PDB file of N, CA and C in Angstrom:
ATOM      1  N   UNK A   1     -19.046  -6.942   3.580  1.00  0.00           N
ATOM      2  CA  UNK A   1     -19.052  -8.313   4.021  1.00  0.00           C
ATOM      3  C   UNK A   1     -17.829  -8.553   4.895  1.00  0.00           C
ATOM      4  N   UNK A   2     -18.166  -9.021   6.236  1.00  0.00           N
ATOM      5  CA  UNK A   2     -16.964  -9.385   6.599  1.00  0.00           C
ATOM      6  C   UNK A   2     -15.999 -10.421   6.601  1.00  0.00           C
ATOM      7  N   UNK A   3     -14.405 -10.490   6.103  1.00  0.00           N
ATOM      8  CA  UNK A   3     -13.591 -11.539   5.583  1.00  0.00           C
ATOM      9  C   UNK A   3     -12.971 -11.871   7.033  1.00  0.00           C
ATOM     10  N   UNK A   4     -13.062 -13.198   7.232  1.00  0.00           N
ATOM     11  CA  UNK A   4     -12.124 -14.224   8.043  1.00  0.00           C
ATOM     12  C   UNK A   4     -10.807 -13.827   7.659  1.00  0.00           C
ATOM     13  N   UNK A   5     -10.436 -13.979   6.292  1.00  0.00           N
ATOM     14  CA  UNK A   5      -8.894 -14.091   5.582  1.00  0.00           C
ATOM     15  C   UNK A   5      -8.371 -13.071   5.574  1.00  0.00           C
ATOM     16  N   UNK A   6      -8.448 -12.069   5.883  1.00  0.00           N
ATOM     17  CA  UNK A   6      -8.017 -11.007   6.128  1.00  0.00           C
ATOM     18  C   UNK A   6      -8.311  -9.529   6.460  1.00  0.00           C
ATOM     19  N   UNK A   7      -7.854  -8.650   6.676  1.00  0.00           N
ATOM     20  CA  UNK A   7      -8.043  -7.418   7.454  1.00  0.00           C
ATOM     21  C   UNK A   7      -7.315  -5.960   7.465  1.00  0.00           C
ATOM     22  N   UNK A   8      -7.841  -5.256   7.266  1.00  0.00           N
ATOM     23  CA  UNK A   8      -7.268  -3.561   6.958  1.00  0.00           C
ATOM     24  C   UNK A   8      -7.717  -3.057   8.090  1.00  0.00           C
ATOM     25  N   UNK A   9      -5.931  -2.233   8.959  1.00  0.00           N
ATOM     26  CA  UNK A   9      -6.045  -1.520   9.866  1.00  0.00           C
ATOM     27  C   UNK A   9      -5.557   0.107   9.636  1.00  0.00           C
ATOM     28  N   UNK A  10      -5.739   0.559   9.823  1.00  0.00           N
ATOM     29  CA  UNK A  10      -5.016   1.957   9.925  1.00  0.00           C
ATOM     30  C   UNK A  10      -3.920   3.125  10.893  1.00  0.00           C
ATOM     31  N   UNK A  11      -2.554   2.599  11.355  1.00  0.00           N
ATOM     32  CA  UNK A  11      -2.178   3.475  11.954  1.00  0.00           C
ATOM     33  C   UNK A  11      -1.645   4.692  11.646  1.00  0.00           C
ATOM     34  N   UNK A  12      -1.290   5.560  12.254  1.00  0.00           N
ATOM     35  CA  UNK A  12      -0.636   6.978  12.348  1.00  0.00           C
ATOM     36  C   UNK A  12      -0.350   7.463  13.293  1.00  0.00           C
ATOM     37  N   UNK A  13       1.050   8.167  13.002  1.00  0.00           N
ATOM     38  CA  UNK A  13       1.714   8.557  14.197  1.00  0.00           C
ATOM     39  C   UNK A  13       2.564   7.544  15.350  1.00  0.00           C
ATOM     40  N   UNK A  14       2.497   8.295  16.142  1.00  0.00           N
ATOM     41  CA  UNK A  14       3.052   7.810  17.435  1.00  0.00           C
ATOM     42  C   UNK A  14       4.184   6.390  17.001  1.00  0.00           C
ATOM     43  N   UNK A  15       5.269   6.926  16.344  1.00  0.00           N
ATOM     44  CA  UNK A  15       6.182   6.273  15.813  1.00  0.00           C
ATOM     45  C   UNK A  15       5.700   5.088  14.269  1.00  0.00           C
ATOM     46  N   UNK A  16       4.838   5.109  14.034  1.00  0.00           N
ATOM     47  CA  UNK A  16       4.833   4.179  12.905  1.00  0.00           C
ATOM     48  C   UNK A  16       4.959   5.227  11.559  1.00  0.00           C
ATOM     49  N   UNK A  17       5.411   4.165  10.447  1.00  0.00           N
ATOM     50  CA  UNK A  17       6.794   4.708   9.714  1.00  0.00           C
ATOM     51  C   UNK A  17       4.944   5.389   8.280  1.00  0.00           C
ATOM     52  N   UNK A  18       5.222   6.482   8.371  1.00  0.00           N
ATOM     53  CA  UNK A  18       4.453   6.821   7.109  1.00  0.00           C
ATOM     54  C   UNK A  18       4.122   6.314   5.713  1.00  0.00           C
ATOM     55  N   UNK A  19       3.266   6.253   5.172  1.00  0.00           N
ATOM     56  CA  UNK A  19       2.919   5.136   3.766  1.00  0.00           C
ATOM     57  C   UNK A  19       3.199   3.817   3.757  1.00  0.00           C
ATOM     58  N   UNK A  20       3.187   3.088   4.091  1.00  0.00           N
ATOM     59  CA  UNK A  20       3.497   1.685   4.104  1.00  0.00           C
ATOM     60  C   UNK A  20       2.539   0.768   4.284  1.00  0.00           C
ATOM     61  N   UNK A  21       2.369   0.426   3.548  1.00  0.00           N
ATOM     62  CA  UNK A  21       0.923  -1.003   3.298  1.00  0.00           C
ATOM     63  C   UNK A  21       2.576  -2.259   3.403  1.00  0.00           C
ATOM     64  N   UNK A  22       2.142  -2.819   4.606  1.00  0.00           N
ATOM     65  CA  UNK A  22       2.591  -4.198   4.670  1.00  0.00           C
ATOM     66  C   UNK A  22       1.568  -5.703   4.999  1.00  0.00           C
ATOM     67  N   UNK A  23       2.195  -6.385   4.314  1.00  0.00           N
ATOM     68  CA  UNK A  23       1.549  -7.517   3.731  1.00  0.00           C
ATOM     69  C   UNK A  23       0.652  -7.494   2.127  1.00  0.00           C
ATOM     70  N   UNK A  24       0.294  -8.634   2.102  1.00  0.00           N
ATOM     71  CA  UNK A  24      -0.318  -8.887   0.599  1.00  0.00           C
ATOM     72  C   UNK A  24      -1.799  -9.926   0.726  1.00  0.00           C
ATOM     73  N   UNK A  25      -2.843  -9.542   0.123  1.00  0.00           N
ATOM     74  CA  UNK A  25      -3.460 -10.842  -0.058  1.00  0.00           C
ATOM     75  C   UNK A  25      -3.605 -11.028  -1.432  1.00  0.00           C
ATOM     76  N   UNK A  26      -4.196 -11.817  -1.539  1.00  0.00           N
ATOM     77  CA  UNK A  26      -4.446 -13.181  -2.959  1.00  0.00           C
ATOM     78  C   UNK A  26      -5.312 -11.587  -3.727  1.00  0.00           C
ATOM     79  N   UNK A  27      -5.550 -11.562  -5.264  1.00  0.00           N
ATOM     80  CA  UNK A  27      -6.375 -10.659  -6.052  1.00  0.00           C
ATOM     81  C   UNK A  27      -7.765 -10.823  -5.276  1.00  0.00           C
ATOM     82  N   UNK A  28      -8.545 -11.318  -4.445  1.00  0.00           N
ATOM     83  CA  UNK A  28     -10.023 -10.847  -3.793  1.00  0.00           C
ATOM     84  C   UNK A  28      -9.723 -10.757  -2.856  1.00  0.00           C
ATOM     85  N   UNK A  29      -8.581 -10.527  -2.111  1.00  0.00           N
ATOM     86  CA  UNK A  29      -8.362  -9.967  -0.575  1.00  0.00           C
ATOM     87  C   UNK A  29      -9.294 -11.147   0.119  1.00  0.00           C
ATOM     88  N   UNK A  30      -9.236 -12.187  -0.257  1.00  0.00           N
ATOM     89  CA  UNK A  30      -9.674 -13.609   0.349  1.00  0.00           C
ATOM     90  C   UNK A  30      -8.560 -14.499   1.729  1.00  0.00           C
ATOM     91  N   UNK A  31      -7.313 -14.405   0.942  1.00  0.00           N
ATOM     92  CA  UNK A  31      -6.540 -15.068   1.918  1.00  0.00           C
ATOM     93  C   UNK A  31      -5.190 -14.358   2.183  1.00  0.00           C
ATOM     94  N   UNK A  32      -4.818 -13.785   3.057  1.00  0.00           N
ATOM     95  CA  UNK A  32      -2.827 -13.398   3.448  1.00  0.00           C
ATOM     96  C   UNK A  32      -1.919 -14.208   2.548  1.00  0.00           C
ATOM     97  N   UNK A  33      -1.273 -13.465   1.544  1.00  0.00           N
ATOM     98  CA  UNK A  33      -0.328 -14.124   1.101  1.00  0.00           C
ATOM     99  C   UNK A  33       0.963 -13.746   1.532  1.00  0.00           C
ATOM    100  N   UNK A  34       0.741 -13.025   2.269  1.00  0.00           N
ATOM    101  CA  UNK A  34       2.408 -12.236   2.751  1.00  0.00           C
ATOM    102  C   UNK A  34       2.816 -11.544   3.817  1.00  0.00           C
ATOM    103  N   UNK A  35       3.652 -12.075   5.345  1.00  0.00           N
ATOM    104  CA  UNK A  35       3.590 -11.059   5.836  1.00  0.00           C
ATOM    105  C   UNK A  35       2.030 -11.226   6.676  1.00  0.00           C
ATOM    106  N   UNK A  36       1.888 -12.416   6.663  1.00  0.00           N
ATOM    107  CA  UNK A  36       0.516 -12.702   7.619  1.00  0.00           C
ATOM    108  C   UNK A  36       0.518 -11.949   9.019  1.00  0.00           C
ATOM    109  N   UNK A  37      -0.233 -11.415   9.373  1.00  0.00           N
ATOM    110  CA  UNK A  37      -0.776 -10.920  10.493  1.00  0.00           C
ATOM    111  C   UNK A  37      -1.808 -10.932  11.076  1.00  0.00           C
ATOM    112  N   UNK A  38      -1.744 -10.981  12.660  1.00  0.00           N
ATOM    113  CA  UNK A  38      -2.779 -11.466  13.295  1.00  0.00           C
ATOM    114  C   UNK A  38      -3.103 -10.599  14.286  1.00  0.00           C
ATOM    115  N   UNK A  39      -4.746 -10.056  15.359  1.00  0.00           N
ATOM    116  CA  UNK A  39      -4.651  -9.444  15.455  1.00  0.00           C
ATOM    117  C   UNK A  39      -3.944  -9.255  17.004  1.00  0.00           C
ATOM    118  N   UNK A  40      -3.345 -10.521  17.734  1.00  0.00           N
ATOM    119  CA  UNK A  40      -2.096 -10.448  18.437  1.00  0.00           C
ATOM    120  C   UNK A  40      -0.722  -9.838  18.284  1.00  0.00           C
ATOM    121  N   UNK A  41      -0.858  -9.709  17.060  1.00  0.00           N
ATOM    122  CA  UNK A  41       0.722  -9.121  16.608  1.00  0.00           C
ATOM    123  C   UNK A  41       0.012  -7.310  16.753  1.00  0.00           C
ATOM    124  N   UNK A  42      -0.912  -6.829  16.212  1.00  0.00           N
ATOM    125  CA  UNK A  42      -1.227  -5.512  16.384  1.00  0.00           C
ATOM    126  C   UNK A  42      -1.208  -4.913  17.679  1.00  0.00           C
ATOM    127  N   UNK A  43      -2.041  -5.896  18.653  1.00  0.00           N
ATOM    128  CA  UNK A  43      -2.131  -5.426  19.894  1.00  0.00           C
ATOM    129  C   UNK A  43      -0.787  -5.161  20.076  1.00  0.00           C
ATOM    130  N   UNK A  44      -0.196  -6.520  20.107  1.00  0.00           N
ATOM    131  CA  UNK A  44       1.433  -6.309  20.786  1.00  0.00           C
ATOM    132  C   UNK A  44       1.996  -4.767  20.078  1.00  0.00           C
ATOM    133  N   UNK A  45       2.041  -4.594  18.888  1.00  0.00           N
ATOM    134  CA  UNK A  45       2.708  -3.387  18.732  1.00  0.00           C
ATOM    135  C   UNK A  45       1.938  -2.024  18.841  1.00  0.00           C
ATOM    136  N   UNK A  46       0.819  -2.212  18.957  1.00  0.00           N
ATOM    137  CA  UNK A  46       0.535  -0.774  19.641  1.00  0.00           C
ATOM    138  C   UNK A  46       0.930  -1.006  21.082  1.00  0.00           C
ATOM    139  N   UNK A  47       0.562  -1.559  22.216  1.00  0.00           N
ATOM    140  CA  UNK A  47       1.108  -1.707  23.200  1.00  0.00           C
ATOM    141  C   UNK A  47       2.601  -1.537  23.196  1.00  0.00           C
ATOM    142  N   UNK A  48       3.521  -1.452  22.438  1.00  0.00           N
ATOM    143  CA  UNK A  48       4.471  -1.198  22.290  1.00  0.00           C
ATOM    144  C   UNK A  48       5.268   0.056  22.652  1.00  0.00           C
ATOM    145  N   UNK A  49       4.155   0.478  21.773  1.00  0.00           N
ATOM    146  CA  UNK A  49       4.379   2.302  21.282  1.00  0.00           C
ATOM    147  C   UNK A  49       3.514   2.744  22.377  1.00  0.00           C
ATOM    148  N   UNK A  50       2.979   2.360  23.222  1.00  0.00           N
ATOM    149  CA  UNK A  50       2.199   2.964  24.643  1.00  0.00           C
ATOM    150  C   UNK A  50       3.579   2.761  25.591  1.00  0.00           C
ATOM    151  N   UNK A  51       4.750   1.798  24.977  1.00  0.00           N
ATOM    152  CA  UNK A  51       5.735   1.473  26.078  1.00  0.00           C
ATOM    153  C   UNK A  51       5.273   0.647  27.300  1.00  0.00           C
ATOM    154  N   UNK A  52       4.087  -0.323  27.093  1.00  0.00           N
ATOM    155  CA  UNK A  52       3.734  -1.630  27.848  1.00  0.00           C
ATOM    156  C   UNK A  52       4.451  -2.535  26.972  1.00  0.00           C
ATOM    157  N   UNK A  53       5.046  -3.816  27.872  1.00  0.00           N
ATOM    158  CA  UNK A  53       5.365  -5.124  27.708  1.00  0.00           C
ATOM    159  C   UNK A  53       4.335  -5.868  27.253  1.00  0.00           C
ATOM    160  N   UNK A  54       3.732  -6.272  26.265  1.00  0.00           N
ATOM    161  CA  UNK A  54       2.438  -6.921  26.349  1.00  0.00           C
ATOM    162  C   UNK A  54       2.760  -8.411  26.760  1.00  0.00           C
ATOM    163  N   UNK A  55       4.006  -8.661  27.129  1.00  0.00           N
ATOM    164  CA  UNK A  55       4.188 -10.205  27.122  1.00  0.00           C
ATOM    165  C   UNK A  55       3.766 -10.109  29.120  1.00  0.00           C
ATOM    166  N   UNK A  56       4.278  -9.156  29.938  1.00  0.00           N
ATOM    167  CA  UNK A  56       3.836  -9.059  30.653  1.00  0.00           C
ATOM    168  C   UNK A  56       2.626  -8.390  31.203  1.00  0.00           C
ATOM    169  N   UNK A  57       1.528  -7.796  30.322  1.00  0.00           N
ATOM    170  CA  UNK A  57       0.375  -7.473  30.590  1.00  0.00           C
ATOM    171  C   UNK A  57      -0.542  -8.963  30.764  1.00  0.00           C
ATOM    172  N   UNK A  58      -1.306  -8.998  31.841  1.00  0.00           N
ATOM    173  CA  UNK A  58      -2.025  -9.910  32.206  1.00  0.00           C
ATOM    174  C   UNK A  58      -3.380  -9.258  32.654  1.00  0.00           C
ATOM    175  N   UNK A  59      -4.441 -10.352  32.237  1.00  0.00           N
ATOM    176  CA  UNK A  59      -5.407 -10.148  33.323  1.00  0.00           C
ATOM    177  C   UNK A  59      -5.774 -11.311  34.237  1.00  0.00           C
ATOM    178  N   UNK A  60      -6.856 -11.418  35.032  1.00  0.00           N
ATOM    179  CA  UNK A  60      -7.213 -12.744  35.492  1.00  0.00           C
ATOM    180  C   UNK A  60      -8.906 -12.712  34.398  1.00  0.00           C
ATOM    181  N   UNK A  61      -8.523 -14.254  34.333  1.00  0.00           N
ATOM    182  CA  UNK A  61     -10.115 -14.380  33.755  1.00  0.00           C
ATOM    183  C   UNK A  61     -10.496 -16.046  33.884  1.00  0.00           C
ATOM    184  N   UNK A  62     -11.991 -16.301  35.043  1.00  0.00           N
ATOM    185  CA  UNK A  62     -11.998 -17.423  35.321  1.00  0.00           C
ATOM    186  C   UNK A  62     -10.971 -17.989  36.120  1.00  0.00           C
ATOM    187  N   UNK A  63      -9.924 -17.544  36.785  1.00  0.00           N
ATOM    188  CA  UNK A  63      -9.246 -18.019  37.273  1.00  0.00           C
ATOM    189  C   UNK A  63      -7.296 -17.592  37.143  1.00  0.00           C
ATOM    190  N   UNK A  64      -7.578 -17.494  35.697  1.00  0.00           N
ATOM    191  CA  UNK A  64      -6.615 -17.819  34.970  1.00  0.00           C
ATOM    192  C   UNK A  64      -5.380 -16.606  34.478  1.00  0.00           C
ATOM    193  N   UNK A  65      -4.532 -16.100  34.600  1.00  0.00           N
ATOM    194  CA  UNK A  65      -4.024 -15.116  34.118  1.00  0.00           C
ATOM    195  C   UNK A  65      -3.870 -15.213  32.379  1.00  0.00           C
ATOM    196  N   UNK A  66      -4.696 -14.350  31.752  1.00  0.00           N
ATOM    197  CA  UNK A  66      -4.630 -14.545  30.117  1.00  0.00           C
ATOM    198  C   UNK A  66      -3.631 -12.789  30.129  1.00  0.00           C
ATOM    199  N   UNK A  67      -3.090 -12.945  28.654  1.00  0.00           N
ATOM    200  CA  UNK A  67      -2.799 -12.078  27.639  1.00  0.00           C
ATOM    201  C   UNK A  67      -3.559 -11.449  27.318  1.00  0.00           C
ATOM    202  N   UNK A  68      -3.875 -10.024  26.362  1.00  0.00           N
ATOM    203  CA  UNK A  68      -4.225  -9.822  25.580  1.00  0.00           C
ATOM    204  C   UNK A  68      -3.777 -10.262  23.942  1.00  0.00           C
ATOM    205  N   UNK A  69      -2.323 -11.005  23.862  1.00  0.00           N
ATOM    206  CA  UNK A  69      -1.840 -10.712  23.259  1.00  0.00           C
ATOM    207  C   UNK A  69      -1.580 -12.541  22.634  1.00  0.00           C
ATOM    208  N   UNK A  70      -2.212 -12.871  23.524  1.00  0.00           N
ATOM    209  CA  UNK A  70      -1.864 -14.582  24.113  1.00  0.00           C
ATOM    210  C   UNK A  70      -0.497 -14.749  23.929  1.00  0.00           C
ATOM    211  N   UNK A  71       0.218 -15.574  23.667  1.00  0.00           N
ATOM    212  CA  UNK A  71       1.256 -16.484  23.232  1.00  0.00           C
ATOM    213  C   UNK A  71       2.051 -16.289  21.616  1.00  0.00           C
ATOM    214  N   UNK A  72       0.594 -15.458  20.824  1.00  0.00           N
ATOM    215  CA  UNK A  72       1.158 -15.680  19.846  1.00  0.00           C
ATOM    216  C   UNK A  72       2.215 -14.014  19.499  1.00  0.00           C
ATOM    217  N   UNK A  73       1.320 -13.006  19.906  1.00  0.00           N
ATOM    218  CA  UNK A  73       1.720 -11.945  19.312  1.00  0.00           C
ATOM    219  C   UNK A  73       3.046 -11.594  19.321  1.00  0.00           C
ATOM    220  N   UNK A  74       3.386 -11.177  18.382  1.00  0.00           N
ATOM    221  CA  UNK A  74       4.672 -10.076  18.005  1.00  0.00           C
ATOM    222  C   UNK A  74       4.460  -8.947  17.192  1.00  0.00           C
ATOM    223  N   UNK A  75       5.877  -8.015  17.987  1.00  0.00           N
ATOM    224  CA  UNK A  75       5.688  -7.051  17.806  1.00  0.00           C
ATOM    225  C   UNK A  75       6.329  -6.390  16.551  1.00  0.00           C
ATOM    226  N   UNK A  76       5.030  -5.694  15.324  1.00  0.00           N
ATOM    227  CA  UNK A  76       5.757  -5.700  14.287  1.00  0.00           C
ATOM    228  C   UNK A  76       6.642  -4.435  13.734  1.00  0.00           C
ATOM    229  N   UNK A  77       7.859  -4.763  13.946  1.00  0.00           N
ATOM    230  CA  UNK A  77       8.937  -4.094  13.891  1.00  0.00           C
ATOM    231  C   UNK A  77       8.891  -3.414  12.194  1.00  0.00           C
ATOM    232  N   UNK A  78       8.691  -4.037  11.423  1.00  0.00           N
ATOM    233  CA  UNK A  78       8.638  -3.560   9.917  1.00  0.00           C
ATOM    234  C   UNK A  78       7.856  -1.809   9.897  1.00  0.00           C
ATOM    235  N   UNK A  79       6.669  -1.917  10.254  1.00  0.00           N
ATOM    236  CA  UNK A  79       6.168  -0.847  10.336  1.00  0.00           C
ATOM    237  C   UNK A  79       6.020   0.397  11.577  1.00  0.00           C
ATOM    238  N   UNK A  80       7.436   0.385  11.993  1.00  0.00           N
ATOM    239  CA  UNK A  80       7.873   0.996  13.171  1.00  0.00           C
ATOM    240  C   UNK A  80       8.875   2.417  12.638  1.00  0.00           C
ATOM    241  N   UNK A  81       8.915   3.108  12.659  1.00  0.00           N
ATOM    242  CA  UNK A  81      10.001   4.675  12.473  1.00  0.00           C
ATOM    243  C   UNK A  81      10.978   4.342  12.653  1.00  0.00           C
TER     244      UNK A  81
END
């Protein structure tokens, strides 16, 4: 079933720090209790570790220069080598 409230990713390698489950949700993995993440903050830090700026990655769309990363992402340093 897929959850709104939260989400399991998997990295390896390419600088991220081995074993580390960061963040928490509630006992049914219903809502982020910790350490919320979004999936702007992921992009931004894999883009990271590619050594792109994601604050300066743009595209045009409709007109408009968007993010991938919009406004919100950051880059999460916790699970970095």
């Amino acid at each position: 079933d897929h959850n709104a409230g939260t989400f399991v990713t998997w990295l390896a390698g390419a600088g991220i720090k081995g074993g580390v489950a960061y963040g928490r949700s509630d006992d049914f993995s219903w809502k982020a209790m910790e350490n919320k993440t979004y999936s702007y903050d992921l992009h931004a830090t894999i883009l990271h570790l590619l050594g792109i700026d994601h604050a300066r990655l743009t595209f045009r769309h409709n007109g408009t220069d968007r993010r991938l990363t919009d406004v919100h992402g950051d880059v999460i340093h916790e699970i970095l080598a």
